[in-house]
């Protein structure tokens, strides 16, 4: 059996996926430029090879495929921040779109058997109607969402056009351990939890809510996302298809703060700022397609939050 390539494997979701693949006894190669990923996210394991490289550099990707015999590729490398893509669309496009093209091309040329792509709920944009089904209209309204949608289409079409067994998962808002809170662009739960922990430690910190806090997201725990990735990988009916990956439940930012306060007893002062450009008001997944493959989320937001405190 060939090796499994995980691009972006040193990042938040990627490192949890790598852990599960190693537990399953598989040999894994991580390819990551460490822009947000960290070496310490990854376990030491003789079956794990970690390489530094940029998916947006074609020659590096070609060299990678020339050096290893991959049978499966999980493509997670991307600039994950929507806000960053609005500020710097050219740079994020190289990682989020060009990288997908180079990988797909190599997978076809080097006869890789399976390709799984991390797409995003951001493709739905702010069109009315929740929960979102996979065949609902899309409205990608940020560079991040446009790149994810275009990548996703190339990925899915590669099954019909070149016989590459592809699937994509539209992750909703993933949270859990190792999500890096250090940038203002980080996932909102990682930021709120970080501020709450520091406040408990006596630090003078505050929480910023962009907008009125009534915006909602479908927050899904990272371990559930890894389960979904592995279920889709193994499913022969999943080729050429995209799967919403969430819980089917909406939670507002104000709800999040209430849950954190219920756990910790107190939260930092909250400041309200104008909404971010391109921000979506409400988001929630219809997960019937994934359920048909046997998926059922194990963690609610409140259960997932408890793990941090
Ligand atoms: P993350 O930032 O922790 O992980 C991304 C990883 O990709 C990092 O290790 C980073 O160093 C690496 N990377 C970035 N650009 C790269 C490049 N050009 N070449 C090689 N490596 C590169 O973010 P995450 O939350 O773990 O996101 C993983 C994937 O899931 C991304 O594709 C993201 O768009 C997607 N996604 C995440 C969420 C979420 O809520 N976290 C939701 C939807 C989709
Ligand atoms: C997130 C993911 C993105 C993914 C998308 C899928 C990250 C960094 N982004 O984007 O990769 O494709 O889900 O749905 O993982 N907010 C605050 N205060 C803060 C930080 C954020 O109010 O300190 C607000 C934002 O304005 C937004 C909401 O919280 O309204 C969620 O923001 P964020 O966690 O960045 O997620 P998305 O933009 O939904």
mmCIF file of C-alpha atoms and ligand atoms in Angstrom:
data_model
loop_
_atom_site.group_PDB
_atom_site.id
_atom_site.type_symbol
_atom_site.label_atom_id
_atom_site.label_comp_id
_atom_site.label_asym_id
_atom_site.label_seq_id
_atom_site.Cartn_x
_atom_site.Cartn_y
_atom_site.Cartn_z
ATOM 1 C CA UNK A 1 0.000 0.000 0.000
ATOM 2 C CA UNK A 2 1.269 3.482 -0.871
ATOM 3 C CA UNK A 3 1.548 6.407 1.480
ATOM 4 C CA UNK A 4 -1.030 9.019 2.426
ATOM 5 C CA UNK A 5 -0.197 12.657 1.671
ATOM 6 C CA UNK A 6 -1.743 15.269 3.957
ATOM 7 C CA UNK A 7 -1.169 18.819 2.715
ATOM 8 C CA UNK A 8 -1.578 21.318 5.544
ATOM 9 C CA UNK A 9 -0.993 18.398 7.934
ATOM 10 C CA UNK A 10 0.798 20.565 10.508
ATOM 11 C CA UNK A 11 -2.286 22.753 10.911
ATOM 12 C CA UNK A 12 -5.236 22.470 13.218
ATOM 13 C CA UNK A 13 -7.506 20.006 11.350
ATOM 14 C CA UNK A 14 -4.635 18.375 9.435
ATOM 15 C CA UNK A 15 -2.770 17.379 12.592
ATOM 16 C CA UNK A 16 -5.858 15.641 14.012
ATOM 17 C CA UNK A 17 -6.292 13.794 10.720
ATOM 18 C CA UNK A 18 -2.628 12.725 10.746
ATOM 19 C CA UNK A 19 -3.035 11.390 14.294
ATOM 20 C CA UNK A 20 -6.000 9.215 13.237
ATOM 21 C CA UNK A 21 -4.252 7.958 10.091
ATOM 22 C CA UNK A 22 -1.229 6.900 12.161
ATOM 23 C CA UNK A 23 -3.524 5.185 14.681
ATOM 24 C CA UNK A 24 -4.963 3.253 11.727
ATOM 25 C CA UNK A 25 -1.428 2.052 10.948
ATOM 26 C CA UNK A 26 -0.963 4.105 7.791
ATOM 27 C CA UNK A 27 2.223 5.739 6.522
ATOM 28 C CA UNK A 28 1.815 9.490 6.248
ATOM 29 C CA UNK A 29 3.676 12.331 4.549
ATOM 30 C CA UNK A 30 2.852 15.885 5.659
ATOM 31 C CA UNK A 31 3.569 18.716 3.211
ATOM 32 C CA UNK A 32 3.158 22.112 4.841
ATOM 33 C CA UNK A 33 4.736 25.552 4.552
ATOM 34 C CA UNK A 34 4.292 26.159 8.299
ATOM 35 C CA UNK A 35 2.654 29.542 7.702
ATOM 36 C CA UNK A 36 0.104 28.712 10.402
ATOM 37 C CA UNK A 37 0.987 25.059 11.013
ATOM 38 C CA UNK A 38 3.434 24.020 13.707
ATOM 39 C CA UNK A 39 5.837 21.116 14.091
ATOM 40 C CA UNK A 40 4.693 20.610 17.689
ATOM 41 C CA UNK A 41 1.163 19.838 16.432
ATOM 42 C CA UNK A 42 2.525 16.570 15.044
ATOM 43 C CA UNK A 43 3.467 13.395 16.907
ATOM 44 C CA UNK A 44 6.904 11.787 16.607
ATOM 45 C CA UNK A 45 6.339 8.568 14.681
ATOM 46 C CA UNK A 46 8.533 6.472 12.437
ATOM 47 C CA UNK A 47 5.647 6.179 9.965
ATOM 48 C CA UNK A 48 5.380 9.980 9.637
ATOM 49 C CA UNK A 49 7.515 12.100 7.274
ATOM 50 C CA UNK A 50 7.201 15.876 7.566
ATOM 51 C CA UNK A 51 8.306 18.093 4.680
ATOM 52 C CA UNK A 52 8.334 21.868 4.455
ATOM 53 C CA UNK A 53 6.994 23.158 1.140
ATOM 54 C CA UNK A 54 4.481 25.372 -0.583
ATOM 55 C CA UNK A 55 1.576 23.854 -2.567
ATOM 56 C CA UNK A 56 1.486 27.096 -4.563
ATOM 57 C CA UNK A 57 4.918 26.299 -6.100
ATOM 58 C CA UNK A 58 4.452 23.889 -8.975
ATOM 59 C CA UNK A 59 8.003 22.506 -9.113
ATOM 60 C CA UNK A 60 7.899 21.687 -5.390
ATOM 61 C CA UNK A 61 4.644 19.760 -5.818
ATOM 62 C CA UNK A 62 5.979 17.860 -8.850
ATOM 63 C CA UNK A 63 9.170 16.962 -6.936
ATOM 64 C CA UNK A 64 7.078 15.722 -4.029
ATOM 65 C CA UNK A 65 5.117 13.314 -6.227
ATOM 66 C CA UNK A 66 8.355 12.199 -7.898
ATOM 67 C CA UNK A 67 9.787 11.264 -4.483
ATOM 68 C CA UNK A 68 6.953 9.219 -2.957
ATOM 69 C CA UNK A 69 4.366 6.686 -4.034
ATOM 70 C CA UNK A 70 1.072 8.129 -2.759
ATOM 71 C CA UNK A 71 -2.196 6.220 -2.987
ATOM 72 C CA UNK A 72 -4.321 8.806 -1.162
ATOM 73 C CA UNK A 73 -4.129 12.590 -0.910
ATOM 74 C CA UNK A 74 -5.980 14.712 1.639
ATOM 75 C CA UNK A 75 -5.623 18.309 0.462
ATOM 76 C CA UNK A 76 -6.093 20.623 3.444
ATOM 77 C CA UNK A 77 -3.355 23.191 2.870
ATOM 78 C CA UNK A 78 -4.841 26.655 2.496
ATOM 79 C CA UNK A 79 -4.960 30.090 4.018
ATOM 80 C CA UNK A 80 -7.980 29.308 6.200
ATOM 81 C CA UNK A 81 -8.899 32.865 7.093
ATOM 82 C CA UNK A 82 -11.721 34.459 5.111
ATOM 83 C CA UNK A 83 -10.721 37.937 6.361
ATOM 84 C CA UNK A 84 -7.088 37.424 5.263
ATOM 85 C CA UNK A 85 -8.257 36.548 1.743
ATOM 86 C CA UNK A 86 -10.199 39.822 1.566
ATOM 87 C CA UNK A 87 -7.047 41.748 2.551
ATOM 88 C CA UNK A 88 -4.599 39.823 0.418
ATOM 89 C CA UNK A 89 -6.443 38.013 -2.407
ATOM 90 C CA UNK A 90 -3.447 37.454 -4.688
ATOM 91 C CA UNK A 91 -1.362 35.676 -2.078
ATOM 92 C CA UNK A 92 -4.234 33.552 -0.788
ATOM 93 C CA UNK A 93 -5.198 32.607 -4.362
ATOM 94 C CA UNK A 94 -1.777 31.015 -4.927
ATOM 95 C CA UNK A 95 -2.245 28.710 -1.953
ATOM 96 C CA UNK A 96 -6.001 28.191 -2.127
ATOM 97 C CA UNK A 97 -6.473 27.732 -5.861
ATOM 98 C CA UNK A 98 -3.155 27.230 -7.693
ATOM 99 C CA UNK A 99 -2.103 24.673 -5.091
ATOM 100 C CA UNK A 100 -5.205 22.586 -5.795
ATOM 101 C CA UNK A 101 -4.501 22.652 -9.540
ATOM 102 C CA UNK A 102 -0.906 21.462 -9.145
ATOM 103 C CA UNK A 103 -1.929 18.661 -6.803
ATOM 104 C CA UNK A 104 -4.773 17.477 -9.021
ATOM 105 C CA UNK A 105 -2.523 17.456 -12.048
ATOM 106 C CA UNK A 106 0.096 15.374 -10.217
ATOM 107 C CA UNK A 107 -2.527 12.962 -8.866
ATOM 108 C CA UNK A 108 -3.700 12.254 -12.417
ATOM 109 C CA UNK A 109 -0.148 11.938 -13.828
ATOM 110 C CA UNK A 110 1.110 9.757 -10.975
ATOM 111 C CA UNK A 111 -2.079 7.571 -10.872
ATOM 112 C CA UNK A 112 -3.031 8.358 -7.268
ATOM 113 C CA UNK A 113 -6.185 6.422 -6.356
ATOM 114 C CA UNK A 114 -8.005 8.770 -3.989
ATOM 115 C CA UNK A 115 -8.184 12.579 -3.576
ATOM 116 C CA UNK A 116 -10.109 14.302 -0.776
ATOM 117 C CA UNK A 117 -10.433 18.079 -0.693
ATOM 118 C CA UNK A 118 -11.245 20.432 2.203
ATOM 119 C CA UNK A 119 -13.836 22.829 0.798
ATOM 120 C CA UNK A 120 -15.882 25.244 2.854
ATOM 121 C CA UNK A 121 -19.376 26.308 3.841
ATOM 122 C CA UNK A 122 -18.226 29.776 2.757
ATOM 123 C CA UNK A 123 -19.222 28.810 -0.830
ATOM 124 C CA UNK A 124 -22.922 29.229 0.101
ATOM 125 C CA UNK A 125 -22.469 32.923 0.910
ATOM 126 C CA UNK A 126 -25.425 34.771 2.355
ATOM 127 C CA UNK A 127 -28.254 33.472 0.163
ATOM 128 C CA UNK A 128 -31.392 32.928 2.249
ATOM 129 C CA UNK A 129 -32.539 29.442 3.224
ATOM 130 C CA UNK A 130 -31.103 27.227 5.936
ATOM 131 C CA UNK A 131 -30.000 24.531 6.467
ATOM 132 C CA UNK A 132 -27.891 24.404 3.314
ATOM 133 C CA UNK A 133 -28.043 21.334 1.094
ATOM 134 C CA UNK A 134 -25.153 20.444 -1.192
ATOM 135 C CA UNK A 135 -27.143 21.199 -4.361
ATOM 136 C CA UNK A 136 -28.444 24.584 -3.139
ATOM 137 C CA UNK A 137 -27.308 27.641 -5.120
ATOM 138 C CA UNK A 138 -23.945 29.055 -4.058
ATOM 139 C CA UNK A 139 -22.758 32.645 -3.749
ATOM 140 C CA UNK A 140 -19.057 32.730 -2.976
ATOM 141 C CA UNK A 141 -18.582 36.342 -1.884
ATOM 142 C CA UNK A 142 -14.953 36.524 -0.770
ATOM 143 C CA UNK A 143 -11.687 35.543 -2.516
ATOM 144 C CA UNK A 144 -11.479 32.617 -0.075
ATOM 145 C CA UNK A 145 -14.940 31.335 -1.031
ATOM 146 C CA UNK A 146 -14.339 31.826 -4.783
ATOM 147 C CA UNK A 147 -11.079 29.844 -4.583
ATOM 148 C CA UNK A 148 -12.720 27.083 -2.541
ATOM 149 C CA UNK A 149 -15.648 26.818 -4.936
ATOM 150 C CA UNK A 150 -13.487 26.835 -8.078
ATOM 151 C CA UNK A 151 -11.105 24.294 -6.529
ATOM 152 C CA UNK A 152 -14.006 22.103 -5.478
ATOM 153 C CA UNK A 153 -15.427 22.084 -9.030
ATOM 154 C CA UNK A 154 -12.046 21.146 -10.559
ATOM 155 C CA UNK A 155 -11.679 18.422 -7.929
ATOM 156 C CA UNK A 156 -15.114 16.902 -8.520
ATOM 157 C CA UNK A 157 -14.891 17.161 -12.315
ATOM 158 C CA UNK A 158 -11.588 15.269 -12.238
ATOM 159 C CA UNK A 159 -13.544 12.090 -11.464
ATOM 160 C CA UNK A 160 -15.614 12.263 -14.651
ATOM 161 C CA UNK A 161 -12.828 13.710 -16.807
ATOM 162 C CA UNK A 162 -9.768 11.732 -15.693
ATOM 163 C CA UNK A 163 -11.116 8.913 -13.503
ATOM 164 C CA UNK A 164 -9.383 10.297 -10.378
ATOM 165 C CA UNK A 165 -11.537 9.185 -7.426
ATOM 166 C CA UNK A 166 -12.204 12.561 -5.866
ATOM 167 C CA UNK A 167 -14.510 13.853 -3.119
ATOM 168 C CA UNK A 168 -14.849 17.180 -1.333
ATOM 169 C CA UNK A 169 -16.145 18.090 2.104
ATOM 170 C CA UNK A 170 -17.615 21.500 2.790
ATOM 171 C CA UNK A 171 -16.479 22.020 6.362
ATOM 172 C CA UNK A 172 -18.659 24.339 8.383
ATOM 173 C CA UNK A 173 -16.994 26.048 11.399
ATOM 174 C CA UNK A 174 -14.529 23.593 12.874
ATOM 175 C CA UNK A 175 -13.251 24.021 16.440
ATOM 176 C CA UNK A 176 -11.166 22.110 18.975
ATOM 177 C CA UNK A 177 -7.669 21.670 20.420
ATOM 178 C CA UNK A 178 -4.698 23.122 18.508
ATOM 179 C CA UNK A 179 -6.723 25.757 16.649
ATOM 180 C CA UNK A 180 -4.266 28.649 16.896
ATOM 181 C CA UNK A 181 -5.817 31.718 18.598
ATOM 182 C CA UNK A 182 -2.823 33.988 18.072
ATOM 183 C CA UNK A 183 -4.064 36.029 15.103
ATOM 184 C CA UNK A 184 -7.167 38.266 14.906
ATOM 185 C CA UNK A 185 -8.039 36.115 11.865
ATOM 186 C CA UNK A 186 -8.155 32.891 13.883
ATOM 187 C CA UNK A 187 -11.353 30.873 14.334
ATOM 188 C CA UNK A 188 -13.729 32.653 16.688
ATOM 189 C CA UNK A 189 -13.967 29.846 19.266
ATOM 190 C CA UNK A 190 -10.186 29.625 19.586
ATOM 191 C CA UNK A 191 -10.081 33.393 20.261
ATOM 192 C CA UNK A 192 -12.974 33.410 22.750
ATOM 193 C CA UNK A 193 -11.562 30.409 24.646
ATOM 194 C CA UNK A 194 -8.063 31.939 24.744
ATOM 195 C CA UNK A 195 -9.413 35.233 26.134
ATOM 196 C CA UNK A 196 -11.603 33.404 28.669
ATOM 197 C CA UNK A 197 -8.649 31.334 29.931
ATOM 198 C CA UNK A 198 -6.431 34.416 30.194
ATOM 199 C CA UNK A 199 -9.169 36.313 32.018
ATOM 200 C CA UNK A 200 -9.455 33.451 34.505
ATOM 201 C CA UNK A 201 -5.689 33.841 35.019
ATOM 202 C CA UNK A 202 -6.190 37.471 36.010
ATOM 203 C CA UNK A 203 -5.089 39.045 32.715
ATOM 204 C CA UNK A 204 -6.632 42.303 31.523
ATOM 205 C CA UNK A 205 -8.188 41.107 28.236
ATOM 206 C CA UNK A 206 -11.369 41.719 26.288
ATOM 207 C CA UNK A 207 -13.445 39.978 23.635
ATOM 208 C CA UNK A 208 -14.352 41.743 20.375
ATOM 209 C CA UNK A 209 -17.554 40.869 18.556
ATOM 210 C CA UNK A 210 -17.719 42.042 14.949
ATOM 211 C CA UNK A 211 -21.381 42.944 14.375
ATOM 212 C CA UNK A 212 -24.163 42.347 16.867
ATOM 213 C CA UNK A 213 -23.138 38.840 17.948
ATOM 214 C CA UNK A 214 -26.365 37.391 16.591
ATOM 215 C CA UNK A 215 -24.596 35.908 13.571
ATOM 216 C CA UNK A 216 -24.737 32.126 13.685
ATOM 217 C CA UNK A 217 -22.433 29.315 12.628
ATOM 218 C CA UNK A 218 -22.665 25.525 12.576
ATOM 219 C CA UNK A 219 -19.730 24.729 14.885
ATOM 220 C CA UNK A 220 -18.429 21.195 14.431
ATOM 221 C CA UNK A 221 -15.838 19.544 16.669
ATOM 222 C CA UNK A 222 -12.558 18.619 14.976
ATOM 223 C CA UNK A 223 -12.721 14.908 15.938
ATOM 224 C CA UNK A 224 -16.084 14.671 14.166
ATOM 225 C CA UNK A 225 -14.562 16.298 11.073
ATOM 226 C CA UNK A 226 -11.762 13.714 11.025
ATOM 227 C CA UNK A 227 -14.364 10.933 11.243
ATOM 228 C CA UNK A 228 -16.176 12.475 8.282
ATOM 229 C CA UNK A 229 -12.952 12.680 6.233
ATOM 230 C CA UNK A 230 -12.179 8.997 6.851
ATOM 231 C CA UNK A 231 -15.766 7.874 6.163
ATOM 232 C CA UNK A 232 -15.811 9.725 2.847
ATOM 233 C CA UNK A 233 -12.375 8.363 1.944
ATOM 234 C CA UNK A 234 -13.611 4.778 2.379
ATOM 235 C CA UNK A 235 -16.921 5.232 0.585
ATOM 236 C CA UNK A 236 -17.076 4.011 -3.012
ATOM 237 C CA UNK A 237 -20.331 5.947 -3.512
ATOM 238 C CA UNK A 238 -18.598 9.244 -2.634
ATOM 239 C CA UNK A 239 -16.595 9.658 -5.847
ATOM 240 C CA UNK A 240 -17.194 12.968 -7.626
ATOM 241 C CA UNK A 241 -19.392 14.214 -4.777
ATOM 242 C CA UNK A 242 -19.322 16.982 -2.180
ATOM 243 C CA UNK A 243 -20.514 16.554 1.437
ATOM 244 C CA UNK A 244 -21.578 19.173 3.948
ATOM 245 C CA UNK A 245 -19.657 18.595 7.164
ATOM 246 C CA UNK A 246 -21.286 20.129 10.204
ATOM 247 C CA UNK A 247 -23.794 19.217 12.888
ATOM 248 C CA UNK A 248 -27.049 20.681 11.537
ATOM 249 C CA UNK A 249 -27.260 23.089 14.511
ATOM 250 C CA UNK A 250 -26.844 26.864 14.569
ATOM 251 C CA UNK A 251 -25.139 28.712 17.414
ATOM 252 C CA UNK A 252 -24.756 32.487 17.684
ATOM 253 C CA UNK A 253 -21.665 34.228 19.048
ATOM 254 C CA UNK A 254 -23.756 35.452 21.980
ATOM 255 C CA UNK A 255 -24.762 31.821 22.683
ATOM 256 C CA UNK A 256 -21.070 30.868 22.625
ATOM 257 C CA UNK A 257 -20.264 33.454 25.282
ATOM 258 C CA UNK A 258 -23.147 32.218 27.402
ATOM 259 C CA UNK A 259 -21.897 28.602 27.164
ATOM 260 C CA UNK A 260 -18.377 29.695 28.118
ATOM 261 C CA UNK A 261 -19.710 31.711 31.067
ATOM 262 C CA UNK A 262 -21.754 28.677 32.209
ATOM 263 C CA UNK A 263 -18.530 26.659 32.313
ATOM 264 C CA UNK A 264 -16.135 29.262 33.755
ATOM 265 C CA UNK A 265 -18.451 31.442 35.868
ATOM 266 C CA UNK A 266 -17.145 34.686 34.329
ATOM 267 C CA UNK A 267 -16.071 36.056 30.947
ATOM 268 C CA UNK A 268 -13.966 39.067 29.897
ATOM 269 C CA UNK A 269 -15.615 42.391 28.990
ATOM 270 C CA UNK A 270 -17.138 42.335 25.498
ATOM 271 C CA UNK A 271 -16.572 45.118 22.951
ATOM 272 C CA UNK A 272 -18.702 45.439 19.784
ATOM 273 C CA UNK A 273 -17.061 46.519 16.486
ATOM 274 C CA UNK A 274 -18.495 46.931 12.943
ATOM 275 C CA UNK A 275 -19.123 43.666 11.027
ATOM 276 C CA UNK A 276 -16.261 42.351 8.887
ATOM 277 C CA UNK A 277 -16.407 42.850 5.101
ATOM 278 C CA UNK A 278 -17.884 39.839 3.321
ATOM 279 C CA UNK A 279 -19.000 38.281 6.612
ATOM 280 C CA UNK A 280 -21.945 35.893 6.447
ATOM 281 C CA UNK A 281 -24.825 36.368 8.850
ATOM 282 C CA UNK A 282 -26.148 32.821 9.214
ATOM 283 C CA UNK A 283 -24.776 29.396 8.363
ATOM 284 C CA UNK A 284 -26.009 25.873 9.042
ATOM 285 C CA UNK A 285 -25.563 22.516 7.302
ATOM 286 C CA UNK A 286 -28.008 19.899 6.141
ATOM 287 C CA UNK A 287 -25.897 16.791 6.765
ATOM 288 C CA UNK A 288 -28.236 14.126 5.307
ATOM 289 C CA UNK A 289 -25.710 13.111 2.634
ATOM 290 C CA UNK A 290 -22.977 12.486 5.186
ATOM 291 C CA UNK A 291 -25.434 10.679 7.471
ATOM 292 C CA UNK A 292 -26.129 8.259 4.627
ATOM 293 C CA UNK A 293 -22.466 7.246 4.846
ATOM 294 C CA UNK A 294 -22.961 6.537 8.570
ATOM 295 C CA UNK A 295 -21.888 9.924 9.992
ATOM 296 C CA UNK A 296 -23.283 11.185 13.250
ATOM 297 C CA UNK A 297 -21.584 14.031 15.158
ATOM 298 C CA UNK A 298 -20.538 12.949 18.664
ATOM 299 C CA UNK A 299 -19.906 16.388 20.200
ATOM 300 C CA UNK A 300 -22.251 19.331 20.730
ATOM 301 C CA UNK A 301 -20.710 22.824 20.942
ATOM 302 C CA UNK A 302 -21.085 22.799 24.736
ATOM 303 C CA UNK A 303 -19.383 19.406 25.045
ATOM 304 C CA UNK A 304 -16.601 20.503 22.704
ATOM 305 C CA UNK A 305 -16.098 23.718 24.708
ATOM 306 C CA UNK A 306 -15.766 21.826 28.008
ATOM 307 C CA UNK A 307 -12.638 20.102 26.686
ATOM 308 C CA UNK A 308 -10.765 23.441 26.901
ATOM 309 C CA UNK A 309 -11.414 24.245 30.570
HETATM 310 P P1 LIG B 1 -4.796 25.867 9.626
HETATM 311 O O1 LIG B 1 -4.341 27.236 9.237
HETATM 312 O O2 LIG B 1 -4.527 25.400 10.993
HETATM 313 O O3 LIG B 1 -4.232 24.775 8.613
HETATM 314 C C1 LIG B 1 -3.828 25.067 7.300
HETATM 315 C C2 LIG B 1 -2.458 24.434 7.101
HETATM 316 O O4 LIG B 1 -2.039 24.663 5.761
HETATM 317 C C3 LIG B 1 -1.393 25.053 8.010
HETATM 318 O O5 LIG B 1 -0.600 24.045 8.586
HETATM 319 C C4 LIG B 1 -0.575 25.938 7.067
HETATM 320 O O6 LIG B 1 0.764 26.089 7.504
HETATM 321 C C5 LIG B 1 -0.711 25.148 5.770
HETATM 322 N N1 LIG B 1 -0.538 25.971 4.567
HETATM 323 C C6 LIG B 1 -1.092 27.191 4.288
HETATM 324 N N2 LIG B 1 -0.717 27.601 3.074
HETATM 325 C C7 LIG B 1 0.080 26.630 2.571
HETATM 326 C C8 LIG B 1 0.800 26.478 1.361
HETATM 327 N N3 LIG B 1 0.769 27.429 0.407
HETATM 328 N N4 LIG B 1 1.525 25.347 1.172
HETATM 329 C C9 LIG B 1 1.580 24.374 2.123
HETATM 330 N N5 LIG B 1 0.939 24.474 3.298
HETATM 331 C C10 LIG B 1 0.198 25.583 3.513
HETATM 332 O O7 LIG B 1 -6.352 25.822 9.291
HETATM 333 P P2 LIG B 1 -7.420 24.656 9.471
HETATM 334 O O8 LIG B 1 -8.564 25.257 10.184
HETATM 335 O O9 LIG B 1 -6.784 23.423 9.997
HETATM 336 O O10 LIG B 1 -7.861 24.444 7.948
HETATM 337 C C11 LIG B 1 -7.565 23.263 7.208
HETATM 338 C C12 LIG B 1 -8.346 23.290 5.910
HETATM 339 O O11 LIG B 1 -9.737 23.246 6.185
HETATM 340 C C13 LIG B 1 -8.143 24.556 5.048
HETATM 341 O O12 LIG B 1 -8.174 24.184 3.686
HETATM 342 C C14 LIG B 1 -9.343 25.406 5.369
HETATM 343 O O13 LIG B 1 -9.659 26.303 4.330
HETATM 344 C C15 LIG B 1 -10.396 24.334 5.525
HETATM 345 N N6 LIG B 1 -11.552 24.746 6.313
HETATM 346 C C16 LIG B 1 -11.378 25.042 7.637
HETATM 347 C C17 LIG B 1 -12.500 25.405 8.380
HETATM 348 C C18 LIG B 1 -12.418 25.760 9.849
HETATM 349 O O14 LIG B 1 -13.447 26.114 10.419
HETATM 350 N N7 LIG B 1 -11.269 25.661 10.485
HETATM 351 C C19 LIG B 1 -13.766 25.436 7.775
HETATM 352 C C20 LIG B 1 -13.865 25.178 6.410
HETATM 353 C C21 LIG B 1 -12.742 24.795 5.695
HETATM 354 C C1 LIG B 2 -14.544 29.927 9.207
HETATM 355 C C2 LIG B 2 -13.145 29.434 8.863
HETATM 356 C C3 LIG B 2 -13.026 29.261 7.377
HETATM 357 C C4 LIG B 2 -14.148 28.355 6.919
HETATM 358 C C5 LIG B 2 -15.536 28.888 7.330
HETATM 359 C C6 LIG B 2 -16.639 27.865 7.011
HETATM 360 C C7 LIG B 2 -11.227 30.011 10.243
HETATM 361 C C8 LIG B 2 -10.236 31.051 10.633
HETATM 362 N N1 LIG B 2 -12.133 30.392 9.336
HETATM 363 O O1 LIG B 2 -14.770 31.245 8.640
HETATM 364 O O2 LIG B 2 -11.770 28.658 7.062
HETATM 365 O O3 LIG B 2 -14.087 28.139 5.549
HETATM 366 O O4 LIG B 2 -15.525 29.049 8.739
HETATM 367 O O5 LIG B 2 -17.864 28.323 7.477
HETATM 368 O O6 LIG B 2 -11.171 28.899 10.718
HETATM 369 N N2 LIG B 2 -15.639 37.033 15.011
HETATM 370 C C9 LIG B 2 -15.806 37.899 16.069
HETATM 371 N N3 LIG B 2 -14.752 38.128 16.899
HETATM 372 C C10 LIG B 2 -13.524 37.544 16.723
HETATM 373 C C11 LIG B 2 -13.364 36.652 15.624
HETATM 374 C C12 LIG B 2 -14.438 36.427 14.800
HETATM 375 O O7 LIG B 2 -16.883 38.481 16.264
HETATM 376 O O8 LIG B 2 -12.599 37.812 17.529
HETATM 377 C C13 LIG B 2 -16.805 36.757 14.155
HETATM 378 C C14 LIG B 2 -16.563 36.928 12.663
HETATM 379 O O9 LIG B 2 -16.740 38.258 12.261
HETATM 380 C C15 LIG B 2 -17.653 35.996 12.110
HETATM 381 C C16 LIG B 2 -17.708 34.867 13.148
HETATM 382 O O10 LIG B 2 -17.129 35.391 14.334
HETATM 383 O O11 LIG B 2 -18.903 36.651 12.085
HETATM 384 C C17 LIG B 2 -16.936 33.629 12.714
HETATM 385 O O12 LIG B 2 -15.655 34.054 12.307
HETATM 386 P P1 LIG B 2 -14.469 33.016 11.981
HETATM 387 O O13 LIG B 2 -14.253 32.128 13.136
HETATM 388 O O14 LIG B 2 -13.321 33.803 11.446
HETATM 389 O O15 LIG B 2 -15.146 32.076 10.894
HETATM 390 P P2 LIG B 2 -15.723 32.267 9.419
HETATM 391 O O16 LIG B 2 -15.426 33.606 8.849
HETATM 392 O O17 LIG B 2 -17.120 31.781 9.475
#
